[in-house]
Amino acid sequence: MKLDIVTIFPEYFAPLDISLLGKARRAGLLDVRVHDLRDWTHDRHRTVDDTPYGGGPGMVMKPDPWGEALDTLVPPTTPTAEPDPEPGTDESGAREFGAGAAPATVPRLIIPTPSGRPFTQADAVRYAAEPWLVFACGRYEGIDTRVAEEARTRMPVDEVSLGDFVLAGGEVAVLVMVEAIGRLLPGVLGNADSVADDSFAPGAMESLLEGPVYTKPPVWRERPVPDILLSGHHGAIARWRRDEALRRTARHRPELLSHLAPEALDKHDRAVLREAGFPVDGEGMAD
Ligand code: JB8
């Protein structure tokens, strides 16, 4: 997978040289290229921002450096013969973008912004299956809206938010997404099971939060590991872990339980949740 990252702070991405993703890069599983947006400016001060039309606080990123950056990284597709009458779709309609007969050479452009749709684990899974992603890191009050508009005529563009909080720019959001995506790539994680068991892995544990984990020693500062985990009764251990996951989810993320399909919770699950004081559908209302 190839990742292009455009930013005015390339040094933010030093962490991608180390740990899991650094190893993935050295193994050739991940090709990350970080680009300085100011390389596409032409004035002495390498200006990337300007005052907002309509007034208001702060500055806005100028469209020109972004336009040139994207033209360089994603060369406008050369029409092979006559211009495509229906832009973005070939004769078969099989591909959304890219005019010629060549294999998909158009990336997805991902722009972090507090006004984007939420980035989720399902997005990380989808993105991990793509061959090429381009990330645009905004700063100040964001990037002139016309950049994303024009890019959409040439490639899929996703504006995404990490959550209901505001960062100073897109760099940290991109680091987060690259880590979430990178650890899903085949061969990147040592233990393939640790991906499937994640709290938010689609299908895993029906999207409950994970419960507590323990390792040696069996007693630490007078705190013992729960006996059940040392019992060797795998069925009972699985049931205990599910109970703990249900209690933790009810406490920290009750909305995850409300959104579960009714058949996702059996009678035992409902009893555990009732005990935890969580109102289980069809119960707690009657009588
Ligand atoms: C300027 O909170 B965020 C975020 C905040 C930003 C920009 C991009 C993303 C650009 N502020 O996800």
mmCIF file of C-alpha atoms and ligand atoms in Angstrom:
data_model
loop_
_atom_site.group_PDB
_atom_site.id
_atom_site.type_symbol
_atom_site.label_atom_id
_atom_site.label_comp_id
_atom_site.label_asym_id
_atom_site.label_seq_id
_atom_site.Cartn_x
_atom_site.Cartn_y
_atom_site.Cartn_z
ATOM 1 C CA MET A 1 0.000 0.000 0.000
ATOM 2 C CA LYS A 2 1.235 3.473 -0.927
ATOM 3 C CA LEU A 3 0.503 6.501 1.281
ATOM 4 C CA ASP A 4 1.229 10.107 0.342
ATOM 5 C CA ILE A 5 0.941 12.645 3.156
ATOM 6 C CA VAL A 6 0.938 16.398 2.438
ATOM 7 C CA THR A 7 1.620 18.722 5.371
ATOM 8 C CA ILE A 8 3.391 21.920 6.371
ATOM 9 C CA PHE A 9 4.922 19.936 9.294
ATOM 10 C CA PRO A 10 6.681 16.847 7.860
ATOM 11 C CA GLU A 11 8.478 16.338 11.216
ATOM 12 C CA TYR A 12 5.139 15.324 12.762
ATOM 13 C CA PHE A 13 5.470 12.020 10.945
ATOM 14 C CA ALA A 14 8.772 10.904 12.487
ATOM 15 C CA PRO A 15 6.874 8.254 14.533
ATOM 16 C CA LEU A 16 6.142 6.393 11.292
ATOM 17 C CA ASP A 17 9.854 5.414 11.231
ATOM 18 C CA ILE A 18 9.560 3.370 14.430
ATOM 19 C CA SER A 19 7.627 0.499 15.981
ATOM 20 C CA LEU A 20 5.071 -1.510 14.051
ATOM 21 C CA LEU A 21 4.730 0.821 11.076
ATOM 22 C CA GLY A 22 8.467 1.475 10.812
ATOM 23 C CA LYS A 23 8.974 -2.270 10.600
ATOM 24 C CA ALA A 24 6.185 -2.598 8.017
ATOM 25 C CA ARG A 25 7.871 0.086 5.913
ATOM 26 C CA ARG A 26 11.266 -1.568 6.135
ATOM 27 C CA ALA A 27 9.612 -4.874 5.168
ATOM 28 C CA GLY A 28 8.200 -3.215 2.036
ATOM 29 C CA LEU A 29 4.563 -3.671 3.119
ATOM 30 C CA LEU A 30 3.967 0.060 3.421
ATOM 31 C CA ASP A 31 5.340 2.829 1.191
ATOM 32 C CA VAL A 32 4.873 6.153 3.040
ATOM 33 C CA ARG A 33 5.946 9.414 1.433
ATOM 34 C CA VAL A 34 5.663 12.669 3.386
ATOM 35 C CA HIS A 35 5.590 15.889 1.351
ATOM 36 C CA ASP A 36 6.050 19.499 2.445
ATOM 37 C CA LEU A 37 3.160 21.586 1.075
ATOM 38 C CA ARG A 38 5.520 24.596 0.920
ATOM 39 C CA ASP A 39 7.408 22.822 -1.889
ATOM 40 C CA TRP A 40 4.437 23.888 -4.049
ATOM 41 C CA THR A 41 4.634 27.602 -3.164
ATOM 42 C CA HIS A 42 6.513 30.106 -5.316
ATOM 43 C CA ASP A 43 6.811 33.298 -3.221
ATOM 44 C CA ARG A 44 9.810 34.188 -1.022
ATOM 45 C CA HIS A 45 7.837 33.512 2.155
ATOM 46 C CA ARG A 46 6.427 30.183 0.937
ATOM 47 C CA THR A 47 2.938 31.381 1.926
ATOM 48 C CA VAL A 48 0.248 28.731 2.418
ATOM 49 C CA ASP A 49 -2.466 30.795 4.149
ATOM 50 C CA ASP A 50 -4.569 33.891 3.600
ATOM 51 C CA THR A 51 -7.432 35.776 5.251
ATOM 52 C CA PRO A 52 -10.947 34.270 5.066
ATOM 53 C CA TYR A 53 -13.469 35.761 2.625
ATOM 54 C CA GLY A 54 -16.469 37.038 4.559
ATOM 55 C CA GLY A 55 -14.308 37.860 7.549
ATOM 56 C CA GLY A 56 -13.899 35.965 10.784
ATOM 57 C CA PRO A 57 -11.017 34.767 12.908
ATOM 58 C CA GLY A 58 -7.911 32.950 11.780
ATOM 59 C CA MET A 59 -6.518 32.137 8.384
ATOM 60 C CA VAL A 60 -7.465 29.705 5.608
ATOM 61 C CA MET A 61 -5.139 27.529 3.526
ATOM 62 C CA LYS A 62 -4.781 28.927 -0.006
ATOM 63 C CA PRO A 63 -6.000 26.620 -2.775
ATOM 64 C CA ASP A 64 -3.021 27.054 -5.135
ATOM 65 C CA PRO A 65 -0.327 25.092 -3.257
ATOM 66 C CA TRP A 66 -2.848 22.297 -2.644
ATOM 67 C CA GLY A 67 -3.900 22.263 -6.312
ATOM 68 C CA GLU A 68 -0.289 21.987 -7.447
ATOM 69 C CA ALA A 69 0.519 19.341 -4.833
ATOM 70 C CA LEU A 70 -2.391 17.169 -5.939
ATOM 71 C CA ASP A 71 -1.563 17.709 -9.641
ATOM 72 C CA THR A 72 1.978 16.498 -8.918
ATOM 73 C CA LEU A 73 1.047 13.500 -6.793
ATOM 74 C CA VAL A 74 -2.012 12.530 -8.868
ATOM 75 C CA PRO A 75 -1.261 13.563 -12.461
ATOM 76 C CA PRO A 76 -4.497 14.447 -14.263
ATOM 77 C CA THR A 77 -5.376 11.330 -16.272
ATOM 78 C CA THR A 78 -4.338 11.650 -19.921
ATOM 79 C CA PRO A 79 -7.265 11.086 -22.264
ATOM 80 C CA THR A 80 -6.310 8.028 -24.377
ATOM 81 C CA ALA A 81 -8.497 8.834 -27.437
ATOM 82 C CA GLU A 82 -11.454 11.231 -27.606
ATOM 83 C CA PRO A 83 -12.608 12.811 -24.303
ATOM 84 C CA ASP A 84 -14.894 10.654 -22.161
ATOM 85 C CA PRO A 85 -18.518 11.803 -22.749
ATOM 86 C CA GLU A 86 -19.424 10.818 -19.186
ATOM 87 C CA PRO A 87 -16.470 11.896 -17.063
ATOM 88 C CA GLY A 88 -15.306 9.482 -14.397
ATOM 89 C CA THR A 89 -16.985 6.411 -15.878
ATOM 90 C CA ASP A 90 -15.607 4.142 -18.608
ATOM 91 C CA GLU A 91 -17.784 2.374 -21.198
ATOM 92 C CA SER A 92 -18.587 -0.474 -18.833
ATOM 93 C CA GLY A 93 -19.220 1.894 -15.944
ATOM 94 C CA ALA A 94 -17.070 -0.474 -13.937
ATOM 95 C CA ARG A 95 -14.817 2.180 -12.449
ATOM 96 C CA GLU A 96 -15.850 5.390 -10.793
ATOM 97 C CA PHE A 97 -12.712 7.334 -11.639
ATOM 98 C CA GLY A 98 -9.921 7.258 -14.180
ATOM 99 C CA ALA A 99 -10.498 7.587 -17.908
ATOM 100 C CA GLY A 100 -8.130 5.168 -19.671
ATOM 101 C CA ALA A 101 -7.992 1.385 -19.752
ATOM 102 C CA ALA A 102 -5.035 1.268 -17.332
ATOM 103 C CA PRO A 103 -5.492 -0.334 -13.899
ATOM 104 C CA ALA A 104 -6.757 1.948 -11.115
ATOM 105 C CA THR A 105 -4.049 4.590 -10.745
ATOM 106 C CA VAL A 106 -6.221 7.027 -8.832
ATOM 107 C CA PRO A 107 -5.901 7.273 -5.058
ATOM 108 C CA ARG A 108 -8.517 8.074 -2.458
ATOM 109 C CA LEU A 109 -7.946 11.524 -0.951
ATOM 110 C CA ILE A 110 -8.588 11.666 2.794
ATOM 111 C CA ILE A 111 -8.944 15.059 4.471
ATOM 112 C CA PRO A 112 -9.251 15.229 8.261
ATOM 113 C CA THR A 113 -11.554 18.008 9.403
ATOM 114 C CA PRO A 114 -13.768 18.515 12.463
ATOM 115 C CA SER A 115 -16.686 18.887 10.027
ATOM 116 C CA GLY A 116 -16.130 15.473 8.426
ATOM 117 C CA ARG A 117 -18.063 12.272 8.994
ATOM 118 C CA PRO A 118 -16.771 10.083 11.812
ATOM 119 C CA PHE A 119 -13.774 7.858 10.999
ATOM 120 C CA THR A 120 -14.507 4.350 12.302
ATOM 121 C CA GLN A 121 -12.874 0.924 12.401
ATOM 122 C CA ALA A 122 -15.011 0.020 9.366
ATOM 123 C CA ASP A 123 -13.268 2.848 7.466
ATOM 124 C CA ALA A 124 -9.867 1.572 8.580
ATOM 125 C CA VAL A 125 -10.798 -1.864 7.211
ATOM 126 C CA ARG A 126 -11.979 -0.399 3.881
ATOM 127 C CA TYR A 127 -8.933 1.844 3.531
ATOM 128 C CA ALA A 128 -6.556 -1.028 4.362
ATOM 129 C CA ALA A 129 -7.860 -2.787 1.231
ATOM 130 C CA GLU A 130 -6.983 0.150 -1.068
ATOM 131 C CA PRO A 131 -3.698 0.345 -2.974
ATOM 132 C CA TRP A 132 -3.110 4.094 -2.675
ATOM 133 C CA LEU A 133 -4.243 6.779 -0.228
ATOM 134 C CA VAL A 134 -3.377 10.486 -0.176
ATOM 135 C CA PHE A 135 -3.794 12.413 3.094
ATOM 136 C CA ALA A 136 -4.134 16.219 3.129
ATOM 137 C CA CYS A 137 -3.287 17.831 6.471
ATOM 138 C CA GLY A 138 -5.005 21.149 7.013
ATOM 139 C CA ARG A 139 -3.941 23.805 9.518
ATOM 140 C CA TYR A 140 -5.402 27.139 10.641
ATOM 141 C CA GLU A 141 -9.182 27.242 9.943
ATOM 142 C CA GLY A 142 -8.864 24.589 7.250
ATOM 143 C CA ILE A 143 -8.347 24.334 3.487
ATOM 144 C CA ASP A 144 -10.215 26.474 0.916
ATOM 145 C CA THR A 145 -13.312 24.372 0.128
ATOM 146 C CA ARG A 146 -12.680 24.475 -3.615
ATOM 147 C CA VAL A 147 -9.678 22.143 -3.213
ATOM 148 C CA ALA A 148 -11.859 19.206 -2.124
ATOM 149 C CA GLU A 149 -14.525 20.149 -4.693
ATOM 150 C CA GLU A 150 -12.078 20.077 -7.578
ATOM 151 C CA ALA A 151 -10.295 16.968 -6.314
ATOM 152 C CA ARG A 152 -13.686 15.182 -6.303
ATOM 153 C CA THR A 153 -13.855 15.565 -10.083
ATOM 154 C CA ARG A 154 -10.706 13.421 -10.321
ATOM 155 C CA MET A 155 -10.688 11.027 -7.363
ATOM 156 C CA PRO A 156 -12.799 9.851 -4.423
ATOM 157 C CA VAL A 157 -12.511 12.305 -1.529
ATOM 158 C CA ASP A 158 -13.421 11.542 2.089
ATOM 159 C CA GLU A 159 -13.609 14.303 4.708
ATOM 160 C CA VAL A 160 -13.378 12.582 8.081
ATOM 161 C CA SER A 161 -13.310 13.491 11.757
ATOM 162 C CA LEU A 162 -11.739 11.467 14.563
ATOM 163 C CA GLY A 163 -14.306 12.539 17.153
ATOM 164 C CA ASP A 164 -16.066 15.410 18.831
ATOM 165 C CA PHE A 165 -12.975 17.402 19.745
ATOM 166 C CA VAL A 166 -10.836 19.869 17.807
ATOM 167 C CA LEU A 167 -7.142 19.403 17.022
ATOM 168 C CA ALA A 168 -4.805 22.185 15.883
ATOM 169 C CA GLY A 169 -4.426 20.549 12.475
ATOM 170 C CA GLY A 170 -4.807 17.346 10.508
ATOM 171 C CA GLU A 171 -1.364 15.850 11.232
ATOM 172 C CA VAL A 172 -2.192 13.960 14.417
ATOM 173 C CA ALA A 173 -5.471 12.753 12.893
ATOM 174 C CA VAL A 174 -3.506 11.335 9.941
ATOM 175 C CA LEU A 175 -1.040 9.616 12.282
ATOM 176 C CA VAL A 176 -3.984 8.010 14.046
ATOM 177 C CA MET A 177 -5.583 6.845 10.806
ATOM 178 C CA VAL A 178 -2.308 5.548 9.344
ATOM 179 C CA GLU A 179 -1.727 3.481 12.478
ATOM 180 C CA ALA A 180 -5.309 2.154 12.460
ATOM 181 C CA ILE A 181 -4.977 1.232 8.764
ATOM 182 C CA GLY A 182 -1.374 0.019 8.843
ATOM 183 C CA ARG A 183 -1.873 -2.540 11.605
ATOM 184 C CA LEU A 184 -4.591 -4.196 9.473
ATOM 185 C CA LEU A 185 -2.307 -4.813 6.485
ATOM 186 C CA PRO A 186 -1.471 -8.488 5.892
ATOM 187 C CA GLY A 187 1.862 -9.287 7.536
ATOM 188 C CA VAL A 188 2.086 -6.148 9.672
ATOM 189 C CA LEU A 189 0.864 -7.556 13.019
ATOM 190 C CA GLY A 190 2.744 -10.529 14.398
ATOM 191 C CA ASN A 191 -0.382 -12.214 15.733
ATOM 192 C CA ALA A 192 -3.281 -12.163 13.249
ATOM 193 C CA ASP A 193 -5.737 -13.060 16.058
ATOM 194 C CA SER A 194 -5.119 -9.815 17.922
ATOM 195 C CA VAL A 195 -6.774 -7.937 15.031
ATOM 196 C CA ALA A 196 -9.918 -10.083 14.924
ATOM 197 C CA ASP A 197 -10.459 -9.837 18.706
ATOM 198 C CA ASP A 198 -10.382 -6.045 18.836
ATOM 199 C CA SER A 199 -13.310 -4.301 20.498
ATOM 200 C CA PHE A 200 -14.321 -2.648 17.215
ATOM 201 C CA ALA A 201 -13.354 -5.304 14.710
ATOM 202 C CA PRO A 202 -16.503 -5.942 12.651
ATOM 203 C CA GLY A 203 -18.020 -9.231 13.772
ATOM 204 C CA ALA A 204 -15.739 -9.652 16.758
ATOM 205 C CA MET A 205 -17.604 -10.029 20.039
ATOM 206 C CA GLU A 206 -20.622 -8.368 18.358
ATOM 207 C CA SER A 207 -18.856 -5.019 18.955
ATOM 208 C CA LEU A 208 -18.658 -5.105 22.727
ATOM 209 C CA LEU A 209 -15.754 -3.427 24.489
ATOM 210 C CA GLU A 210 -13.021 -5.747 25.660
ATOM 211 C CA GLY A 211 -12.906 -6.765 29.284
ATOM 212 C CA PRO A 212 -9.920 -6.837 31.638
ATOM 213 C CA VAL A 213 -6.667 -8.606 30.800
ATOM 214 C CA TYR A 214 -4.043 -10.140 33.094
ATOM 215 C CA THR A 215 -0.582 -11.626 32.870
ATOM 216 C CA LYS A 216 1.986 -12.992 35.332
ATOM 217 C CA PRO A 217 2.535 -12.912 38.247
ATOM 218 C CA PRO A 218 -0.654 -14.637 39.529
ATOM 219 C CA VAL A 219 -0.674 -12.338 42.584
ATOM 220 C CA TRP A 220 0.643 -8.778 42.297
ATOM 221 C CA ARG A 221 0.628 -6.390 45.285
ATOM 222 C CA GLU A 222 -1.941 -8.656 46.946
ATOM 223 C CA ARG A 223 -4.162 -8.559 43.863
ATOM 224 C CA PRO A 224 -4.863 -12.030 42.497
ATOM 225 C CA VAL A 225 -5.752 -12.872 38.921
ATOM 226 C CA PRO A 226 -9.384 -14.146 38.876
ATOM 227 C CA ASP A 227 -9.342 -17.910 39.540
ATOM 228 C CA ILE A 228 -11.443 -18.633 36.477
ATOM 229 C CA LEU A 229 -8.582 -17.538 34.189
ATOM 230 C CA LEU A 230 -6.274 -20.117 35.819
ATOM 231 C CA SER A 231 -8.897 -22.881 35.736
ATOM 232 C CA GLY A 232 -8.246 -24.196 32.242
ATOM 233 C CA HIS A 233 -12.026 -24.362 31.633
ATOM 234 C CA HIS A 234 -12.075 -22.681 28.242
ATOM 235 C CA GLY A 235 -15.860 -22.541 27.972
ATOM 236 C CA ALA A 236 -16.211 -20.959 31.405
ATOM 237 C CA ILE A 237 -13.379 -18.521 30.633
ATOM 238 C CA ALA A 238 -15.108 -17.422 27.413
ATOM 239 C CA ARG A 239 -18.386 -16.926 29.310
ATOM 240 C CA TRP A 240 -16.624 -14.918 32.055
ATOM 241 C CA ARG A 241 -14.899 -12.732 29.474
ATOM 242 C CA ARG A 242 -18.194 -12.056 27.750
ATOM 243 C CA ASP A 243 -19.822 -11.126 31.074
ATOM 244 C CA GLU A 244 -16.995 -8.701 31.798
ATOM 245 C CA ALA A 245 -17.236 -7.267 28.268
ATOM 246 C CA LEU A 246 -20.987 -6.744 28.719
ATOM 247 C CA ARG A 247 -20.509 -4.980 32.082
ATOM 248 C CA ARG A 248 -17.744 -2.759 30.746
ATOM 249 C CA THR A 249 -19.769 -1.868 27.648
ATOM 250 C CA ALA A 250 -22.853 -1.057 29.755
ATOM 251 C CA ARG A 251 -20.741 1.251 31.930
ATOM 252 C CA HIS A 252 -18.596 3.014 29.287
ATOM 253 C CA ARG A 253 -20.554 2.764 26.011
ATOM 254 C CA PRO A 254 -24.220 1.944 26.698
ATOM 255 C CA GLU A 255 -25.199 3.132 23.208
ATOM 256 C CA LEU A 256 -23.267 0.194 21.723
ATOM 257 C CA LEU A 257 -25.657 -2.168 23.539
ATOM 258 C CA SER A 258 -28.742 -0.239 22.463
ATOM 259 C CA HIS A 259 -27.665 -0.599 18.833
ATOM 260 C CA LEU A 260 -27.092 -4.359 19.019
ATOM 261 C CA ALA A 261 -29.466 -6.599 17.097
ATOM 262 C CA PRO A 262 -31.897 -8.216 19.593
ATOM 263 C CA GLU A 263 -30.567 -11.709 18.780
ATOM 264 C CA ALA A 264 -27.037 -10.580 19.728
ATOM 265 C CA LEU A 265 -27.942 -10.903 23.417
ATOM 266 C CA ASP A 266 -29.010 -14.251 24.832
ATOM 267 C CA LYS A 267 -30.795 -14.866 28.154
ATOM 268 C CA HIS A 268 -27.557 -15.072 30.122
ATOM 269 C CA ASP A 269 -26.334 -11.785 28.559
ATOM 270 C CA ARG A 270 -29.594 -10.085 29.564
ATOM 271 C CA ALA A 271 -29.291 -11.373 33.112
ATOM 272 C CA VAL A 272 -25.742 -9.969 33.362
ATOM 273 C CA LEU A 273 -26.870 -6.590 32.030
ATOM 274 C CA ARG A 274 -29.919 -6.486 34.313
ATOM 275 C CA GLU A 275 -27.562 -7.163 37.237
ATOM 276 C CA ALA A 276 -25.350 -4.295 36.009
ATOM 277 C CA GLY A 277 -28.386 -1.985 36.107
ATOM 278 C CA PHE A 278 -28.632 -1.688 32.349
ATOM 279 C CA PRO A 279 -32.219 -1.557 31.014
ATOM 280 C CA VAL A 280 -32.541 -4.526 28.671
ATOM 281 C CA ASP A 281 -35.075 -4.209 25.846
ATOM 282 C CA GLY A 282 -38.417 -5.806 26.700
ATOM 283 C CA GLU A 283 -37.371 -6.135 30.326
ATOM 284 C CA GLY A 284 -37.405 -3.580 33.119
ATOM 285 C CA MET A 285 -40.395 -1.822 31.546
ATOM 286 C CA ALA A 286 -43.096 -4.367 32.312
ATOM 287 C CA ASP A 287 -44.589 -5.166 35.812
HETATM 288 C C1 JB8 B 1 -7.297 22.742 11.203
HETATM 289 O O1 JB8 B 1 -9.858 18.116 14.936
HETATM 290 B B1 JB8 B 1 -9.457 17.740 13.671
HETATM 291 C C2 JB8 B 1 -8.834 18.761 12.732
HETATM 292 C C3 JB8 B 1 -8.653 20.072 13.147
HETATM 293 C C4 JB8 B 1 -8.112 20.968 12.237
HETATM 294 C C5 JB8 B 1 -7.766 20.583 10.957
HETATM 295 C C6 JB8 B 1 -7.952 19.273 10.563
HETATM 296 C C7 JB8 B 1 -8.490 18.366 11.459
HETATM 297 C C8 JB8 B 1 -7.255 21.698 10.314
HETATM 298 N N1 JB8 B 1 -7.819 22.290 12.357
HETATM 299 O O2 JB8 B 1 -9.698 16.458 13.210
#
